């Protein structure tokens, strides 16, 4: 075999080796980047409340027992119990590419009380999330294509030194996954079966 051909073969092997390392370690995200995140608001309503969801989201109705509700900022947790009021609202970054979903919140040091990330998959299915390189614990909330919460996990930080293969897998069925600070679901009263209104433009 000629020297030039050998150089091509060894060069290809080297490129392949680098690609494997980048894929296995996730470093390829640093190379490719995650692009810009869109932003929006996720609002959660008590289960079985589709009609009330539309009214409250449009802002056309003012609940009689909460005259200041319409003055509240979008991130304020609303009063629970009145069917026309949301349980909670979360300002989110929208993660809808593979690169963004892989990185998730691992490059985020902290979240505000009503901040989070909304992961958008191409189709509804069974998915698993892990706490890769996270600095804080999470509630991981799976939402189906109809906007119904199907599963809520309260995920702690993995023990220090946990390898990628040893990370706990938090599984659920859905098209969307909402990640917020751990304990957010308990604090707001959000539970499985509640209805979620997604940001405009999210499909």
mmCIF file of C-alpha atoms in Angstrom, residues 29-186:
data_model
loop_
_atom_site.group_PDB
_atom_site.id
_atom_site.type_symbol
_atom_site.label_atom_id
_atom_site.label_comp_id
_atom_site.label_asym_id
_atom_site.label_seq_id
_atom_site.Cartn_x
_atom_site.Cartn_y
_atom_site.Cartn_z
ATOM 1 C CA UNK A 29 -22.489 19.770 22.051
ATOM 2 C CA UNK A 30 -19.665 22.166 22.957
ATOM 3 C CA UNK A 31 -18.376 21.908 19.399
ATOM 4 C CA UNK A 32 -21.725 22.149 17.595
ATOM 5 C CA UNK A 33 -23.454 24.404 20.113
ATOM 6 C CA UNK A 34 -27.117 24.411 21.091
ATOM 7 C CA UNK A 35 -28.221 27.529 19.228
ATOM 8 C CA UNK A 36 -30.653 30.098 20.564
ATOM 9 C CA UNK A 37 -33.482 29.158 22.911
ATOM 10 C CA UNK A 38 -36.985 30.450 22.324
ATOM 11 C CA UNK A 39 -38.872 31.538 25.424
ATOM 12 C CA UNK A 40 -42.463 31.287 26.569
ATOM 13 C CA UNK A 41 -44.838 30.577 29.435
ATOM 14 C CA UNK A 42 -46.301 27.247 30.518
ATOM 15 C CA UNK A 43 -49.527 27.536 32.528
ATOM 16 C CA UNK A 44 -51.025 24.625 34.468
ATOM 17 C CA UNK A 45 -54.720 24.257 35.295
ATOM 18 C CA UNK A 46 -56.603 21.749 37.406
ATOM 19 C CA UNK A 47 -57.564 18.549 35.596
ATOM 20 C CA UNK A 48 -60.603 18.374 33.367
ATOM 21 C CA UNK A 49 -60.791 22.128 32.963
ATOM 22 C CA UNK A 50 -60.457 22.758 29.223
ATOM 23 C CA UNK A 51 -63.144 25.438 28.966
ATOM 24 C CA UNK A 52 -61.871 27.329 31.984
ATOM 25 C CA UNK A 53 -58.338 27.067 30.606
ATOM 26 C CA UNK A 54 -59.261 29.011 27.485
ATOM 27 C CA UNK A 55 -61.061 31.721 29.457
ATOM 28 C CA UNK A 56 -58.294 32.230 31.997
ATOM 29 C CA UNK A 57 -55.524 32.135 29.407
ATOM 30 C CA UNK A 58 -57.215 34.765 27.262
ATOM 31 C CA UNK A 59 -57.632 37.109 30.214
ATOM 32 C CA UNK A 60 -61.263 37.840 29.325
ATOM 33 C CA UNK A 61 -62.690 36.856 32.693
ATOM 34 C CA UNK A 62 -61.960 38.231 36.161
ATOM 35 C CA UNK A 63 -62.647 35.766 39.009
ATOM 36 C CA UNK A 64 -65.018 37.273 41.535
ATOM 37 C CA UNK A 65 -63.146 35.947 44.585
ATOM 38 C CA UNK A 66 -59.724 37.172 43.412
ATOM 39 C CA UNK A 67 -59.997 40.760 42.144
ATOM 40 C CA UNK A 68 -56.203 41.191 41.913
ATOM 41 C CA UNK A 69 -55.569 38.041 39.860
ATOM 42 C CA UNK A 70 -55.470 39.892 36.543
ATOM 43 C CA UNK A 71 -52.831 42.261 37.962
ATOM 44 C CA UNK A 72 -50.487 39.427 38.928
ATOM 45 C CA UNK A 73 -47.349 38.889 36.823
ATOM 46 C CA UNK A 74 -47.194 35.760 34.675
ATOM 47 C CA UNK A 75 -44.786 33.999 37.024
ATOM 48 C CA UNK A 76 -46.963 34.379 40.121
ATOM 49 C CA UNK A 77 -48.559 31.189 41.368
ATOM 50 C CA UNK A 78 -52.306 31.750 41.329
ATOM 51 C CA UNK A 79 -54.828 30.703 43.985
ATOM 52 C CA UNK A 80 -55.812 27.040 43.867
ATOM 53 C CA UNK A 81 -59.430 26.006 44.025
ATOM 54 C CA UNK A 82 -61.223 28.379 41.655
ATOM 55 C CA UNK A 83 -61.808 26.592 38.341
ATOM 56 C CA UNK A 84 -61.103 29.716 36.293
ATOM 57 C CA UNK A 85 -57.670 30.269 37.847
ATOM 58 C CA UNK A 86 -54.404 28.569 36.915
ATOM 59 C CA UNK A 87 -52.489 26.636 39.538
ATOM 60 C CA UNK A 88 -49.146 27.954 38.357
ATOM 61 C CA UNK A 89 -47.284 29.634 35.536
ATOM 62 C CA UNK A 90 -43.653 29.046 34.589
ATOM 63 C CA UNK A 91 -41.399 31.158 32.388
ATOM 64 C CA UNK A 92 -39.468 28.680 30.251
ATOM 65 C CA UNK A 93 -36.688 28.356 27.739
ATOM 66 C CA UNK A 94 -37.869 26.068 24.947
ATOM 67 C CA UNK A 95 -35.565 23.173 24.109
ATOM 68 C CA UNK A 96 -36.720 21.697 20.791
ATOM 69 C CA UNK A 97 -33.580 20.461 19.044
ATOM 70 C CA UNK A 98 -31.593 17.321 19.856
ATOM 71 C CA UNK A 99 -28.607 19.403 20.931
ATOM 72 C CA UNK A 100 -30.708 21.534 23.268
ATOM 73 C CA UNK A 101 -32.469 18.509 24.760
ATOM 74 C CA UNK A 102 -29.129 16.761 25.364
ATOM 75 C CA UNK A 103 -27.693 19.786 27.172
ATOM 76 C CA UNK A 104 -30.912 20.625 29.015
ATOM 77 C CA UNK A 105 -30.279 22.574 32.215
ATOM 78 C CA UNK A 106 -26.792 21.166 32.743
ATOM 79 C CA UNK A 107 -25.276 24.521 31.763
ATOM 80 C CA UNK A 108 -27.572 26.438 34.149
ATOM 81 C CA UNK A 109 -26.417 27.244 37.697
ATOM 82 C CA UNK A 110 -29.890 27.849 39.158
ATOM 83 C CA UNK A 111 -33.522 28.626 38.372
ATOM 84 C CA UNK A 112 -35.868 31.191 39.857
ATOM 85 C CA UNK A 113 -38.906 29.908 41.798
ATOM 86 C CA UNK A 114 -41.086 29.901 38.664
ATOM 87 C CA UNK A 115 -38.567 29.375 35.908
ATOM 88 C CA UNK A 116 -37.893 26.198 33.956
ATOM 89 C CA UNK A 117 -37.177 24.527 30.663
ATOM 90 C CA UNK A 118 -39.712 22.966 28.310
ATOM 91 C CA UNK A 119 -38.419 20.084 26.188
ATOM 92 C CA UNK A 120 -40.324 19.536 22.948
ATOM 93 C CA UNK A 121 -40.058 16.183 21.148
ATOM 94 C CA UNK A 122 -41.040 15.567 17.543
ATOM 95 C CA UNK A 123 -43.714 13.086 18.599
ATOM 96 C CA UNK A 124 -45.295 11.621 21.698
ATOM 97 C CA UNK A 125 -43.508 8.585 23.079
ATOM 98 C CA UNK A 126 -41.747 6.995 26.027
ATOM 99 C CA UNK A 127 -38.677 8.997 27.060
ATOM 100 C CA UNK A 128 -36.066 8.866 29.813
ATOM 101 C CA UNK A 129 -34.272 11.855 31.350
ATOM 102 C CA UNK A 130 -31.130 11.851 33.493
ATOM 103 C CA UNK A 131 -29.529 14.371 35.850
ATOM 104 C CA UNK A 132 -26.369 14.789 33.769
ATOM 105 C CA UNK A 133 -23.965 17.469 35.095
ATOM 106 C CA UNK A 134 -26.738 19.144 37.093
ATOM 107 C CA UNK A 135 -26.074 21.684 39.880
ATOM 108 C CA UNK A 136 -29.528 21.513 41.481
ATOM 109 C CA UNK A 137 -32.371 18.964 41.868
ATOM 110 C CA UNK A 138 -35.448 18.994 39.618
ATOM 111 C CA UNK A 139 -39.079 18.114 39.212
ATOM 112 C CA UNK A 140 -39.319 16.369 35.832
ATOM 113 C CA UNK A 141 -42.870 16.573 34.471
ATOM 114 C CA UNK A 142 -44.023 14.599 31.424
ATOM 115 C CA UNK A 143 -46.899 16.037 29.368
ATOM 116 C CA UNK A 144 -48.751 14.263 26.561
ATOM 117 C CA UNK A 145 -49.643 15.716 23.157
ATOM 118 C CA UNK A 146 -53.039 16.851 24.510
ATOM 119 C CA UNK A 147 -51.403 18.866 27.305
ATOM 120 C CA UNK A 148 -52.189 16.429 30.142
ATOM 121 C CA UNK A 149 -49.546 15.727 32.785
ATOM 122 C CA UNK A 150 -48.807 11.980 32.791
ATOM 123 C CA UNK A 151 -45.863 11.616 35.203
ATOM 124 C CA UNK A 152 -44.036 13.716 37.796
ATOM 125 C CA UNK A 153 -40.581 12.779 39.128
ATOM 126 C CA UNK A 154 -38.824 14.513 42.031
ATOM 127 C CA UNK A 155 -35.203 14.022 41.003
ATOM 128 C CA UNK A 156 -32.366 14.589 43.491
ATOM 129 C CA UNK A 157 -28.797 15.312 42.475
ATOM 130 C CA UNK A 158 -26.873 12.106 41.775
ATOM 131 C CA UNK A 159 -24.100 11.227 44.247
ATOM 132 C CA UNK A 160 -20.761 12.799 43.395
ATOM 133 C CA UNK A 161 -18.730 10.647 41.046
ATOM 134 C CA UNK A 162 -21.736 8.946 39.449
ATOM 135 C CA UNK A 163 -20.822 7.843 35.941
ATOM 136 C CA UNK A 164 -23.043 8.399 32.896
ATOM 137 C CA UNK A 165 -24.075 4.732 32.850
ATOM 138 C CA UNK A 166 -25.014 4.824 36.553
ATOM 139 C CA UNK A 167 -27.308 7.854 36.348
ATOM 140 C CA UNK A 168 -30.904 7.198 37.424
ATOM 141 C CA UNK A 169 -33.343 7.245 34.511
ATOM 142 C CA UNK A 170 -36.571 9.193 35.006
ATOM 143 C CA UNK A 171 -39.036 7.767 32.519
ATOM 144 C CA UNK A 172 -42.431 8.863 31.307
ATOM 145 C CA UNK A 173 -44.774 9.120 28.354
ATOM 146 C CA UNK A 174 -45.302 12.424 26.615
ATOM 147 C CA UNK A 175 -44.458 14.817 23.842
ATOM 148 C CA UNK A 176 -43.267 17.533 26.220
ATOM 149 C CA UNK A 177 -41.189 17.504 29.399
ATOM 150 C CA UNK A 178 -41.123 20.397 31.858
ATOM 151 C CA UNK A 179 -38.145 20.741 34.204
ATOM 152 C CA UNK A 180 -38.444 23.040 37.214
ATOM 153 C CA UNK A 181 -36.918 23.274 40.676
ATOM 154 C CA UNK A 182 -37.506 20.181 42.802
ATOM 155 C CA UNK A 183 -40.563 20.671 44.992
ATOM 156 C CA UNK A 184 -42.278 23.056 42.562
ATOM 157 C CA UNK A 185 -45.105 20.603 41.867
ATOM 158 C CA UNK A 186 -45.757 20.112 45.576
#
